[in-house]
CSV table of N, CA and C in Angstrom, one decimal:
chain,number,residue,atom,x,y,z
A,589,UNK,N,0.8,-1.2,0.0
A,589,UNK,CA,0.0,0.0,0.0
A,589,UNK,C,0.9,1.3,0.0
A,590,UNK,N,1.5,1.5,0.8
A,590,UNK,CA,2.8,2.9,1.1
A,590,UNK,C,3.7,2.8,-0.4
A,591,UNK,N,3.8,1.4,-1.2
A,591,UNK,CA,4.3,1.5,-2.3
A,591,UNK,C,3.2,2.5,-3.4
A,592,UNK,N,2.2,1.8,-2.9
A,592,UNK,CA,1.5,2.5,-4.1
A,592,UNK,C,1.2,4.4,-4.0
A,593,UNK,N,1.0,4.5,-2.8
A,593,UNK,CA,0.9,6.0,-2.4
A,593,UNK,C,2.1,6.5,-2.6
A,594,UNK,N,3.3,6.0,-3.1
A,594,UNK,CA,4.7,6.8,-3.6
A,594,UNK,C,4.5,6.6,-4.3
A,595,UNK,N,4.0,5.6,-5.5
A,595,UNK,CA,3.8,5.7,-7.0
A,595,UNK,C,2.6,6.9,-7.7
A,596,UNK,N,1.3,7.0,-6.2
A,596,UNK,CA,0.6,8.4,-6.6
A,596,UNK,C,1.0,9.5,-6.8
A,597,UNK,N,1.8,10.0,-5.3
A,597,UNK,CA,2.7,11.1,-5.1
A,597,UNK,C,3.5,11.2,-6.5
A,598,UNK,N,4.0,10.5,-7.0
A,598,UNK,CA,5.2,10.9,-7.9
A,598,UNK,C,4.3,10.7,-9.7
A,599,UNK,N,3.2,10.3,-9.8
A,599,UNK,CA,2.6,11.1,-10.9
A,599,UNK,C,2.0,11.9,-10.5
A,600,UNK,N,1.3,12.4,-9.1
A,600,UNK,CA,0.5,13.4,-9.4
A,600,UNK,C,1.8,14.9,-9.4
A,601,UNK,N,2.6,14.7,-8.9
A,601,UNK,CA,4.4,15.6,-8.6
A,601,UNK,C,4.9,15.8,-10.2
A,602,UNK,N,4.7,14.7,-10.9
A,602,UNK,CA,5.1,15.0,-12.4
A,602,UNK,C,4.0,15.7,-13.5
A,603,UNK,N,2.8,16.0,-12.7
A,603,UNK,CA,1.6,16.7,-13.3
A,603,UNK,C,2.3,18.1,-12.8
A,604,UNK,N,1.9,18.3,-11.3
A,604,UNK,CA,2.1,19.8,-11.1
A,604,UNK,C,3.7,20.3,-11.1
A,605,UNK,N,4.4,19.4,-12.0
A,605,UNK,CA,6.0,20.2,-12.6
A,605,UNK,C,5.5,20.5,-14.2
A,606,UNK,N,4.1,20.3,-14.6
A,606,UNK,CA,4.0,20.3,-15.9
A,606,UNK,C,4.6,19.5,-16.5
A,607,UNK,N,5.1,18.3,-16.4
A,607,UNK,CA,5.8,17.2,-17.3
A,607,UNK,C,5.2,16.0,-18.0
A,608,UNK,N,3.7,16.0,-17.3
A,608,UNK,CA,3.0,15.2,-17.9
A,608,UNK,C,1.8,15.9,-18.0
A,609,UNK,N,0.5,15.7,-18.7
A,609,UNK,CA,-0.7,15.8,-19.3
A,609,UNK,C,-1.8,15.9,-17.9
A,610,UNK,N,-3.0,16.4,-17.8
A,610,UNK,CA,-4.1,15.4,-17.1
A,610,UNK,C,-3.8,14.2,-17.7
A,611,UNK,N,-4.4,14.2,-19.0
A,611,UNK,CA,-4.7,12.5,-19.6
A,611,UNK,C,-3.6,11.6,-19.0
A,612,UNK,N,-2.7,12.5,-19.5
A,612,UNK,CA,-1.5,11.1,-18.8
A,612,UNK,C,-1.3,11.0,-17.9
A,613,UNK,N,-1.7,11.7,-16.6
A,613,UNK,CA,-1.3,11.5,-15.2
A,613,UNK,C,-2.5,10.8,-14.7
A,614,UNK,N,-4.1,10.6,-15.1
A,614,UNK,CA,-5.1,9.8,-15.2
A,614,UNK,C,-4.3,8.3,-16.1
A,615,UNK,N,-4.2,8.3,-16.9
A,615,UNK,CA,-3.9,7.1,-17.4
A,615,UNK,C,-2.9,6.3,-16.6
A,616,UNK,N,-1.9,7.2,-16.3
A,616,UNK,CA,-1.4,6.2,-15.4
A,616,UNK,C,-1.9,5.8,-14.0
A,617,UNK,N,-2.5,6.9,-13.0
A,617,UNK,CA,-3.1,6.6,-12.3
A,617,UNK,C,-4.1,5.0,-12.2
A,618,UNK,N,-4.9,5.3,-13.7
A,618,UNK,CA,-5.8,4.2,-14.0
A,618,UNK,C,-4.9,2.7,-14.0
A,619,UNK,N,-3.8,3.4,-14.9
A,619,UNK,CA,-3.0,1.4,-14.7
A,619,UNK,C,-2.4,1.3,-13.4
A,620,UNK,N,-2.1,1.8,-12.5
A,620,UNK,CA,-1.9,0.9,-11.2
A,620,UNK,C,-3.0,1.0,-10.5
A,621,UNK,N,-3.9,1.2,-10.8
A,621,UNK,CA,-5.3,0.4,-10.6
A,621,UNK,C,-6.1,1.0,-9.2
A,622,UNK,N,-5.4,2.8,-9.1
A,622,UNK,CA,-6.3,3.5,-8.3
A,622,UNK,C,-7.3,4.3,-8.3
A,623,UNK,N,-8.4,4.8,-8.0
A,623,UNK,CA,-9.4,5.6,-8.4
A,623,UNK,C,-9.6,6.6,-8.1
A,624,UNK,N,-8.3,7.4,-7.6
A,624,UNK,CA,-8.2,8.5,-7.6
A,624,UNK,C,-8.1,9.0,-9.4
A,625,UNK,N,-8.5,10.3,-9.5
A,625,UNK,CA,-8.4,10.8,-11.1
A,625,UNK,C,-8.3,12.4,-10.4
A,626,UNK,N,-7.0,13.1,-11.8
A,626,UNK,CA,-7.0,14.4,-11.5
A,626,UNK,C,-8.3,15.1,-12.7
A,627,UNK,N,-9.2,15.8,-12.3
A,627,UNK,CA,-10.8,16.3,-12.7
A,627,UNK,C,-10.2,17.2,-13.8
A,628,UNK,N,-9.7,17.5,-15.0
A,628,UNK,CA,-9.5,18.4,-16.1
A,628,UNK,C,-10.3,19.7,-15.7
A,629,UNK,N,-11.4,19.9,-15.2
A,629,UNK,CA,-12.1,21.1,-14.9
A,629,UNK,C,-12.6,21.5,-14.1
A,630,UNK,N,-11.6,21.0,-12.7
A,630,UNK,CA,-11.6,21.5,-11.2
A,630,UNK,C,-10.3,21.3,-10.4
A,631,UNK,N,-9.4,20.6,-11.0
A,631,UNK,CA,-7.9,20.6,-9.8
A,631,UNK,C,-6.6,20.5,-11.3
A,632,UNK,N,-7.1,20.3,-12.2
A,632,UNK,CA,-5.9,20.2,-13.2
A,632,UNK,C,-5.3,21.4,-13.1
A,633,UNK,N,-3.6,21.2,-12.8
A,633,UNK,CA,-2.7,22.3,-13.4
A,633,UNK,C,-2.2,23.0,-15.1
A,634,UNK,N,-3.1,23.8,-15.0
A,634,UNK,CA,-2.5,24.3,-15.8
A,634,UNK,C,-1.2,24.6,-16.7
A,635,UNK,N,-0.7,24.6,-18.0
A,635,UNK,CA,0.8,24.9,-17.8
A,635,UNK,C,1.2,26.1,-17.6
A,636,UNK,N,0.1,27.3,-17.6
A,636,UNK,CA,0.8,28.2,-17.0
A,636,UNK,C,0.4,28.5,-15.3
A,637,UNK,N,-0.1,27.5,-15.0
A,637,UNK,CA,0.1,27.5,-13.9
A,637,UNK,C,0.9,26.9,-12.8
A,638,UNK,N,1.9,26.1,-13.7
A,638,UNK,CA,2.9,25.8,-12.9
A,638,UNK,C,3.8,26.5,-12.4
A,639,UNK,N,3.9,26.2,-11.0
A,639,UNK,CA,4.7,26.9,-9.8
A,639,UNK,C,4.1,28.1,-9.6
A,640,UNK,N,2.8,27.9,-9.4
A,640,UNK,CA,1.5,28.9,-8.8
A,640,UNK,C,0.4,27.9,-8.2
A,641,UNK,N,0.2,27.0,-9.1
A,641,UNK,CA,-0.7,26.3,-8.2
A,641,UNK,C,-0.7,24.6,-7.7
A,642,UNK,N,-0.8,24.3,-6.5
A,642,UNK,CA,-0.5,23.1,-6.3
A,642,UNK,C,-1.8,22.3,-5.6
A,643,UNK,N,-1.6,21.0,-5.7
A,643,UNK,CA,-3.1,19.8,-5.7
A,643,UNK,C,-2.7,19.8,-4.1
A,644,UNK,N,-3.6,20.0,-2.7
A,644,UNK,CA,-4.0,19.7,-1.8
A,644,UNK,C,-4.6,18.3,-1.9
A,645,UNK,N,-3.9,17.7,-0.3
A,645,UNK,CA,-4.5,16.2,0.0
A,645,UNK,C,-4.8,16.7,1.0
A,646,UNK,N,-5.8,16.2,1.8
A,646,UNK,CA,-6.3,16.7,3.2
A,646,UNK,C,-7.2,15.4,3.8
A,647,UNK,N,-7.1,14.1,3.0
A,647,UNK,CA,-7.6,12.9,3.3
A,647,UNK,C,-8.8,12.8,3.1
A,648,UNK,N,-9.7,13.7,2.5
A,648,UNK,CA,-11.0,13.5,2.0
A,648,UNK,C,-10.8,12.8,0.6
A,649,UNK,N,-10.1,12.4,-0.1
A,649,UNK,CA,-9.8,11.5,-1.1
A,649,UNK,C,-9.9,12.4,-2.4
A,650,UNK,N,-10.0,13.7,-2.7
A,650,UNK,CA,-10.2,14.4,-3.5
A,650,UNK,C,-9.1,15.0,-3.3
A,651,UNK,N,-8.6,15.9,-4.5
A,651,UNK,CA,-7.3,16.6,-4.4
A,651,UNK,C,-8.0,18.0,-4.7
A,652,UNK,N,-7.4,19.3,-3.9
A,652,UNK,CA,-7.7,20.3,-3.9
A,652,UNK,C,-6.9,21.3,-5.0
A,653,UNK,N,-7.3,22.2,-5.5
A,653,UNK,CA,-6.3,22.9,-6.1
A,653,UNK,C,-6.1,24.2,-5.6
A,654,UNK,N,-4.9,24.6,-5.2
A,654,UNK,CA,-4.9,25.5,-4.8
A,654,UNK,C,-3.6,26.6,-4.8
A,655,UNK,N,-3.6,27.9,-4.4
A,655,UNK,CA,-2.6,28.9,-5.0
A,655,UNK,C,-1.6,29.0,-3.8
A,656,UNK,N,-0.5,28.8,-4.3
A,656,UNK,CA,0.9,28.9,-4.1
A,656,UNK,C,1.9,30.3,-3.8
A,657,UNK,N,2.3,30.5,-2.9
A,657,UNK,CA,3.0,31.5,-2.8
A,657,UNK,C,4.0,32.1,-2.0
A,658,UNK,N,5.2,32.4,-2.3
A,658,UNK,CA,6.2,32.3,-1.5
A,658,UNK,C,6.6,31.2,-0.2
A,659,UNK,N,5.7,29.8,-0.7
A,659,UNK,CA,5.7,28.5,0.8
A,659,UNK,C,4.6,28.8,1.3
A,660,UNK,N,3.7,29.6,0.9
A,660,UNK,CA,2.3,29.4,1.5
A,660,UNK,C,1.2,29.3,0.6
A,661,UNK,N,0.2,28.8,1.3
A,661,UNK,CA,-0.8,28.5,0.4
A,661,UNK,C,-1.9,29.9,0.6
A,662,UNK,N,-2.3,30.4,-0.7
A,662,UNK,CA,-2.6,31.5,-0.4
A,662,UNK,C,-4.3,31.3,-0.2
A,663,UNK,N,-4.9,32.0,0.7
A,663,UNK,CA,-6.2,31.9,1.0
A,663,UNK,C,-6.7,30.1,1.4
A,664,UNK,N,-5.6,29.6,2.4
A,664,UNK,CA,-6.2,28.4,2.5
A,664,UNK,C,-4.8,28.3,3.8
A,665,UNK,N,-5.9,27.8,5.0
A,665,UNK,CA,-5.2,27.8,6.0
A,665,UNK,C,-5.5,26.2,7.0
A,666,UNK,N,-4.8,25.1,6.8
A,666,UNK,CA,-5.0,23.9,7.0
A,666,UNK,C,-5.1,23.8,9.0
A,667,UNK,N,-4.7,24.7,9.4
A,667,UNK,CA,-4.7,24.9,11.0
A,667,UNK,C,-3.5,23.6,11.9
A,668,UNK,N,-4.4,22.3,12.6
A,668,UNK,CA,-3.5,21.3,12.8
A,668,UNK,C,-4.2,20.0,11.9
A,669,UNK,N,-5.3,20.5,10.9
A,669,UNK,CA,-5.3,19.4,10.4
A,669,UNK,C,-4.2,18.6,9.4
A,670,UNK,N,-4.0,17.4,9.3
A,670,UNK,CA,-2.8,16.7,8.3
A,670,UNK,C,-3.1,17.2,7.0
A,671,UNK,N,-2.2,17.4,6.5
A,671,UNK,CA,-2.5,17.7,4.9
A,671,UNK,C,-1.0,17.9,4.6
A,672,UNK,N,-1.0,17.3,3.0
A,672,UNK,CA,0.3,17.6,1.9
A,672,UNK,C,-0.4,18.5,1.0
A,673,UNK,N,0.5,18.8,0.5
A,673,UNK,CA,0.3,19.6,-1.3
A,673,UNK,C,1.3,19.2,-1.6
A,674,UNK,N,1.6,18.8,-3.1
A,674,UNK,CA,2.1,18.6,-4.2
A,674,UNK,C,1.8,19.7,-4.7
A,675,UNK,N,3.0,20.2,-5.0
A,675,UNK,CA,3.3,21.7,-5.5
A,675,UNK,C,4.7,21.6,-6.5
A,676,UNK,N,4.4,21.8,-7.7
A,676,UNK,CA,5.8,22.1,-8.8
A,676,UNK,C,6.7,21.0,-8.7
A,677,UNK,N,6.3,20.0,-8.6
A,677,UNK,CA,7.1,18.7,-8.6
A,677,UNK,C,7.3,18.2,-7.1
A,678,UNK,N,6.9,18.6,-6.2
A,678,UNK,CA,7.5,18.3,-4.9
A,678,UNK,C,6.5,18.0,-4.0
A,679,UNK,N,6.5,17.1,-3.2
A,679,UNK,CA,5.5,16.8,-2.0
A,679,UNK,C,6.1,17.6,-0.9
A,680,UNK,N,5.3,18.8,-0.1
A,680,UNK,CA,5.1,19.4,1.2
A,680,UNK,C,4.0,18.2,1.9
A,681,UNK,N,4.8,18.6,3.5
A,681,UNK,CA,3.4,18.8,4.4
A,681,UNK,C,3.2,20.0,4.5
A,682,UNK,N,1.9,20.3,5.3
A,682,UNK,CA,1.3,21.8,5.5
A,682,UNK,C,1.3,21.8,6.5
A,683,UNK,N,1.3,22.8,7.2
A,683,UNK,CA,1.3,23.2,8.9
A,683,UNK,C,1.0,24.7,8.7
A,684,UNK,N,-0.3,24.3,9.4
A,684,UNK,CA,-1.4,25.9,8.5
A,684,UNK,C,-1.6,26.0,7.7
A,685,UNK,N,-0.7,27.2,6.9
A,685,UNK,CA,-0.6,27.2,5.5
A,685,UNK,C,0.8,27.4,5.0
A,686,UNK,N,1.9,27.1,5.6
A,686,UNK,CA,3.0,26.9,5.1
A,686,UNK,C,3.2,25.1,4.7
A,687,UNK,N,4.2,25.7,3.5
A,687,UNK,CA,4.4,24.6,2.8
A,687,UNK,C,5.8,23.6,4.1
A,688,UNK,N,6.1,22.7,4.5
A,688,UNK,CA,7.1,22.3,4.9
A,688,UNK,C,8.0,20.7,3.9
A,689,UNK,N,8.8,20.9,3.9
A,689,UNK,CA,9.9,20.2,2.7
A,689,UNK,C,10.6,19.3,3.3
């Protein structure tokens, strides 16, 4: 299982570096056979939104999208709940709203 949650982390990390597609970070997603999907018309990164906006996990099983800024997440403040973002190729934890590496 912790295998497969590094194989998520690191396509959904290759989406928000812009190096891969939605489609293709869904397709692969689909062949190791999880049902998470990044939504093309609610959490997909943009390519000019790379390294402005990054996918929130907050364990509701949905990925959040949200704006990036100097290590913080702008207008989104996680408090002590657990949460990552994948931001520009890189998995943070969040503590509040700073990004930590």
């Amino acid at each position: 299982m912790n295998n497969t949650i590094n194989q998520v982390n690191r396509i959904i990390a290759k989406h928000t570096a812009g190096k891969c597609s939605v489609e293709e970070a869904n397709a692969d997603l689909k062949q190791l056979g999880v049902d998470l999907r990044i939504d093309p018309k609610a959490n997909a990164i943009q390519p000019d939104e790379v390294g402005k906006y990054g996918l929130l996990d907050t364990g509701t099983g949905t990925l959040n999208k949200v704006a990036v800024k100097d290590g913080k997440l702008v207008d989104t403040n996680c408090g002590e709940m657990h949460a990552i973002c994948i931001f520009d190729g890189h998995l943070y934890t969040v503590v509040g709203d700073e990004l930590k590496g």
